GROMACS .gro file of C-alpha atoms in nm:
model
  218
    1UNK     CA    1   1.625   2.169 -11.361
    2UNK     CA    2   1.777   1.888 -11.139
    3UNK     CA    3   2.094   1.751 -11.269
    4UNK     CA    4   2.108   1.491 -10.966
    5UNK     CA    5   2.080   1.516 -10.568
    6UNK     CA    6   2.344   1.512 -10.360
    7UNK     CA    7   2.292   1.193 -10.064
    8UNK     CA    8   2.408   1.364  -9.722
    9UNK     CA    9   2.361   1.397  -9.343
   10UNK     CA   10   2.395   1.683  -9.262
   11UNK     CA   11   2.664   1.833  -9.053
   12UNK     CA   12   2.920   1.524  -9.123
   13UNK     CA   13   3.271   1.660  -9.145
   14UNK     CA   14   3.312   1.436  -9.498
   15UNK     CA   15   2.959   1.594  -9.627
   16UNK     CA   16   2.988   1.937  -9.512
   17UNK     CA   17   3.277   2.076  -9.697
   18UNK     CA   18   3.056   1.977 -10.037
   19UNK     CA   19   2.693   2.098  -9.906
   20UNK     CA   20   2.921   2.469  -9.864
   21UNK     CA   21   3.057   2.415 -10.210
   22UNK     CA   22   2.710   2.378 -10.344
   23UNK     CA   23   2.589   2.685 -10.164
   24UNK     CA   24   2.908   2.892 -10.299
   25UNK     CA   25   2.895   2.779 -10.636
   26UNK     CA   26   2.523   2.837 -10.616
   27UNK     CA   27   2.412   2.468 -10.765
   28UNK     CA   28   2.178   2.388 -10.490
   29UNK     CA   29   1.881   2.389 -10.696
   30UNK     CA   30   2.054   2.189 -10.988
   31UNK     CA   31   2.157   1.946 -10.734
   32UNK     CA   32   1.862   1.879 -10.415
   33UNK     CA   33   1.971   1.722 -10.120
   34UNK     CA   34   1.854   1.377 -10.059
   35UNK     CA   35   1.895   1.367  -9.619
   36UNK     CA   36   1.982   1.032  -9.486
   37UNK     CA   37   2.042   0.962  -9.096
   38UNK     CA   38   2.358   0.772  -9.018
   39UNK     CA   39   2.361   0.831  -8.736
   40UNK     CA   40   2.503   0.550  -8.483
   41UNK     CA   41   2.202   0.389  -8.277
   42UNK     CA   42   2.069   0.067  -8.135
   43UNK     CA   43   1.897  -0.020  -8.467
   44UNK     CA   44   2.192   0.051  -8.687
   45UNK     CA   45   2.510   0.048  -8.414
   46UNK     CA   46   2.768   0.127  -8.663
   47UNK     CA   47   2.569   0.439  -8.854
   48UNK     CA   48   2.614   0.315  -9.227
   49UNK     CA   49   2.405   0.359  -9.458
   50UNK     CA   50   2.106   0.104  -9.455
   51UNK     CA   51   1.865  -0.047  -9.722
   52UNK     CA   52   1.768  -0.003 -10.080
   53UNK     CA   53   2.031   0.281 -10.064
   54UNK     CA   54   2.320   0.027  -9.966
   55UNK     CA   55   2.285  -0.122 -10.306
   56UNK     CA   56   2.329   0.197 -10.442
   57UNK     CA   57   2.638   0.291 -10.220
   58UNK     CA   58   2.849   0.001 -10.127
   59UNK     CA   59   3.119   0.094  -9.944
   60UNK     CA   60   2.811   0.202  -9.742
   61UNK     CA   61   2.911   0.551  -9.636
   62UNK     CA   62   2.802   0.890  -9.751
   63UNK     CA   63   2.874   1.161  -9.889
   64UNK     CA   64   2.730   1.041 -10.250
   65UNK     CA   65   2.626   1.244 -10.588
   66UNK     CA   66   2.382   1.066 -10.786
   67UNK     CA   67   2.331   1.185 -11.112
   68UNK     CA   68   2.057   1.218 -11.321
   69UNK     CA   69   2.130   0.856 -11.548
   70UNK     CA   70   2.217   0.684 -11.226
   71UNK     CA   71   2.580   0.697 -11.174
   72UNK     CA   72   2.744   0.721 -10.889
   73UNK     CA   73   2.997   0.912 -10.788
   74UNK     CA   74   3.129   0.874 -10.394
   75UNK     CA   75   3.416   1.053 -10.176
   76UNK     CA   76   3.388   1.434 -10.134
   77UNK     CA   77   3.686   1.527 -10.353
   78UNK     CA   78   3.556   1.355 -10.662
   79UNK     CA   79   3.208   1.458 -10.596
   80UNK     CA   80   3.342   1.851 -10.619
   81UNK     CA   81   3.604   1.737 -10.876
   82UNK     CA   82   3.291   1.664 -11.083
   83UNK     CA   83   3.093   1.982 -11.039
   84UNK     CA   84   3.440   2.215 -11.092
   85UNK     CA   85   3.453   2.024 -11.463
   86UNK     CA   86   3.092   2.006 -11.519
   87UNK     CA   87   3.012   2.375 -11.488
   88UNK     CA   88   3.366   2.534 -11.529
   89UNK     CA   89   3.191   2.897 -11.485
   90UNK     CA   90   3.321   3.062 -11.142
   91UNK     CA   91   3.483   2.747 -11.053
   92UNK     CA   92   3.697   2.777 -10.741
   93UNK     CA   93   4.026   2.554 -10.823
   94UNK     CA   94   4.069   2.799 -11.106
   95UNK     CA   95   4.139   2.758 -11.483
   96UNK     CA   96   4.529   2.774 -11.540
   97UNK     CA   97   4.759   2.482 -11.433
   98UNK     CA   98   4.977   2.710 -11.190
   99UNK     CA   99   4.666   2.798 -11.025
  100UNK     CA  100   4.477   2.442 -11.014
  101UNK     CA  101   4.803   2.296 -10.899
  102UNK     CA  102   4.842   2.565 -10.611
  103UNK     CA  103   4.499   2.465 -10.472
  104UNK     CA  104   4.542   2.103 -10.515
  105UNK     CA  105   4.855   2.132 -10.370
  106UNK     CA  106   4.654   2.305 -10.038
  107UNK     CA  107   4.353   2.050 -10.032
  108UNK     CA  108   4.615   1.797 -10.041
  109UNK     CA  109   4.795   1.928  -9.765
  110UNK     CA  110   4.503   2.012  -9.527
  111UNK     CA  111   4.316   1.675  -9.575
  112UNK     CA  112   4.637   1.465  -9.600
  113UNK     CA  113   4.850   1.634  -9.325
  114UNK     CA  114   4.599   1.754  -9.102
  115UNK     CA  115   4.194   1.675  -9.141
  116UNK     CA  116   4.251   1.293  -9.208
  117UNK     CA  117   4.445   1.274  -8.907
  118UNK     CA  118   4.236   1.476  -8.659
  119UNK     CA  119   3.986   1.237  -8.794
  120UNK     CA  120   4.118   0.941  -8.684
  121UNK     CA  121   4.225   1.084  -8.347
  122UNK     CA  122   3.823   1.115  -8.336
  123UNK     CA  123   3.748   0.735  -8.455
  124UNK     CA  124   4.026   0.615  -8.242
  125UNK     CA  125   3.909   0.885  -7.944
  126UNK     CA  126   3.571   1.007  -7.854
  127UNK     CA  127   3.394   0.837  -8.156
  128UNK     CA  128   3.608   0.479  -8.125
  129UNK     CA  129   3.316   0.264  -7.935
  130UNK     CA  130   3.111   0.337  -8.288
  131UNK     CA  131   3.410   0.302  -8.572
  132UNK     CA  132   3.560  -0.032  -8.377
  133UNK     CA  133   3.250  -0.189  -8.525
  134UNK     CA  134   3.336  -0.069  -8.921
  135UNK     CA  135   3.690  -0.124  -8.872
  136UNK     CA  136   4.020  -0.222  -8.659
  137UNK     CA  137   4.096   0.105  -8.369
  138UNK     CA  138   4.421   0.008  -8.211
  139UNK     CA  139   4.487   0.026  -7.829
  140UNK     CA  140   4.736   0.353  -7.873
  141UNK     CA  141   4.625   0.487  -8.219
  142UNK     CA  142   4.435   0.802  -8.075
  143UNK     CA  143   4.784   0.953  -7.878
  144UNK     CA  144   4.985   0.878  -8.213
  145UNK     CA  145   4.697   1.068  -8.464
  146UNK     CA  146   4.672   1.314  -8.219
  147UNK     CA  147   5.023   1.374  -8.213
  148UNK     CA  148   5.039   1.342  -8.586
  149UNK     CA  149   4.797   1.668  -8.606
  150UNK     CA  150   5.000   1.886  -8.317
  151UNK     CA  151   5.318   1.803  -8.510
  152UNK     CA  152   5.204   1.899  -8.877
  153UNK     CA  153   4.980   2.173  -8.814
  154UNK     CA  154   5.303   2.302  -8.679
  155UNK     CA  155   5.483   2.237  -9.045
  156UNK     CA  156   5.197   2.388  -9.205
  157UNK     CA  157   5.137   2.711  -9.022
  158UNK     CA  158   5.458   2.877  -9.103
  159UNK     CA  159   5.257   2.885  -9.490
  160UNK     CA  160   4.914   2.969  -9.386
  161UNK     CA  161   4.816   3.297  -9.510
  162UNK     CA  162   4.799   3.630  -9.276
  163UNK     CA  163   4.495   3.717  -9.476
  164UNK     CA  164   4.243   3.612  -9.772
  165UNK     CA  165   4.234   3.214  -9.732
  166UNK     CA  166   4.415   2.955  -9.926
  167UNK     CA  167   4.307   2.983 -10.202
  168UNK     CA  168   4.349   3.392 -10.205
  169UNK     CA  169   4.083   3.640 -10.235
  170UNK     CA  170   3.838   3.396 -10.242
  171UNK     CA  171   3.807   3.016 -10.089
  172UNK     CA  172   3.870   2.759 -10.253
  173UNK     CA  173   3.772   2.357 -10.187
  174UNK     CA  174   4.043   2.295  -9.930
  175UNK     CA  175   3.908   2.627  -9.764
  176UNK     CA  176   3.555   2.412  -9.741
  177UNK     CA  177   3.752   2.119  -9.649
  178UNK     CA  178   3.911   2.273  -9.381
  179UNK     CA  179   3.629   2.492  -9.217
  180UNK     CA  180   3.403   2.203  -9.209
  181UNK     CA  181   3.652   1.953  -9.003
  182UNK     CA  182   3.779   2.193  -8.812
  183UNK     CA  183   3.419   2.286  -8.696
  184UNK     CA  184   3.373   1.905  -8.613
  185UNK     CA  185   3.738   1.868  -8.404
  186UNK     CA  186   3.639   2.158  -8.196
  187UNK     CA  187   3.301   2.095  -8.100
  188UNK     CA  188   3.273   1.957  -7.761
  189UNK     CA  189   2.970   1.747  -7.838
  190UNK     CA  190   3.254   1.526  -8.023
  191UNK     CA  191   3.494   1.574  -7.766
  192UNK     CA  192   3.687   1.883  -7.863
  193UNK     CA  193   4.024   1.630  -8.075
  194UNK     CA  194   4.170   1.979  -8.144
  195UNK     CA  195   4.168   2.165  -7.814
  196UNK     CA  196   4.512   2.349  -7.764
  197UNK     CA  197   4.585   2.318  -8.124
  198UNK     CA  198   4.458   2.639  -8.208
  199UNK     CA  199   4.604   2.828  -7.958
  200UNK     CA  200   4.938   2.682  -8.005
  201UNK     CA  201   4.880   2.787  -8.402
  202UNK     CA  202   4.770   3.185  -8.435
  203UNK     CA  203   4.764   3.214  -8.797
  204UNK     CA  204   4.548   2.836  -8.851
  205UNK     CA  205   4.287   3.031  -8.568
  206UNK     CA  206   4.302   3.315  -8.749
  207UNK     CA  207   4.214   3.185  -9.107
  208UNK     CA  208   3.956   2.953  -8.939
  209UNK     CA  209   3.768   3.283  -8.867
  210UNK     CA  210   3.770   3.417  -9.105
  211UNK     CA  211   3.639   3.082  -9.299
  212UNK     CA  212   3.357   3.102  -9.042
  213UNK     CA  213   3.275   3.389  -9.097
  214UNK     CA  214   3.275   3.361  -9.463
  215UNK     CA  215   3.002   3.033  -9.480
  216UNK     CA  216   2.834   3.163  -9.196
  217UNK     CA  217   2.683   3.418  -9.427
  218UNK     CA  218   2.617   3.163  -9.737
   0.00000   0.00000   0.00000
């Protein structure tokens, strides 16, 4: 039975790392996907979501959980949040506090430290003639987010594990978080905002793997 659809396009570094959670936790039937194209084009320049769905959404952006009484929910943390509380069987953040606060503690540093900056090295970069028209890219941003990534995926590395992923035998939702950006920053089709930064870091290439290899069999 559907408990709500999950509003998505597909391949989106913010929608991706929930569409794996869904297909780890196995709640893709409870929750359908409803597809919507944001993509940027000459009918919708800046790729936001359009229509009768921008009433429902109005920070106009997705990734999106609508459940089955009509609420709401928006931003990919909160959306998985949601589904780690609402069916607390096999969860992934755990169910003691050490253990909840050692995975928060990892999503927080991958998206903070690393993903939201790589990010904005792509809005500011390759992707800045599309995200100047949602909101302000400073001459000069896309060196200093760039930069930002280099110098704490440096901090971070000397933590990463040498084996397992962060959150230890199995992933956990910065694992998702993490797989599915870094999957964007190195594709060259969006110009490739992580292309030494791998190399420079062995044991972030090395869990990256084996996080590919892991949802490449869900």
């Amino acid at each position: 039975m559907s408990l709500g659809k999950f509003i998505t396009h597909t391949g989106l570094p913010n929608s991706t790392p929930v569409e794996y959670y869904l297909k780890v936790r196995g709640l893709t039937d409870k929750y359908p996907v409803q597809s919507v194209n944001v993509m940027a084009s000459d009918k919708n320049p800046t790729g936001e979501v359009r229509g009768e769905l921008a009433e429902k959404l109005p920070g106009g952006a997705i990734p999106a959980l609508e459940l089955a009484d009509g609420t709401i929910i928006e931003e990919s943390n909160a959306i998985m949040e949601y589904f780690e509380s609402a069916h607390p069987e096999g969860n992934l953040e755990g169910t003691d506090a050490k253990q909840r606060a050692l995975n928060r503690m990892w999503n927080d540093k991958i998206e903070k430290m690393i993903t939201e900056n790589g990010l904005d090295a792509f809005r500011t970069g390759p992707g800045k003639d599309i995200f100047v028209k949602r909101f302000p890219c400073l001459e000069g941003a896309h060196e200093t987010f760039s930069k930002r990534v280099d110098h704490f995926m440096a901090v971070v590395e000397k933590n990463i594990p040498e084996k397992g992923f962060l959150g230890g035998d199995k992933p956990n939702i910065a694992d998702m978080r993490m797989v599915s950006v870094f999957e964007f920053m190195t594709n060259e089709a969006f110009g490739n905002v992580m292309r030494d930064n791998l190399t420079k870091n062995p044991k972030f290439a090395a869990l990256f793997a084996r996080q590919k290899e892991f949802v490449g069999a869900l």
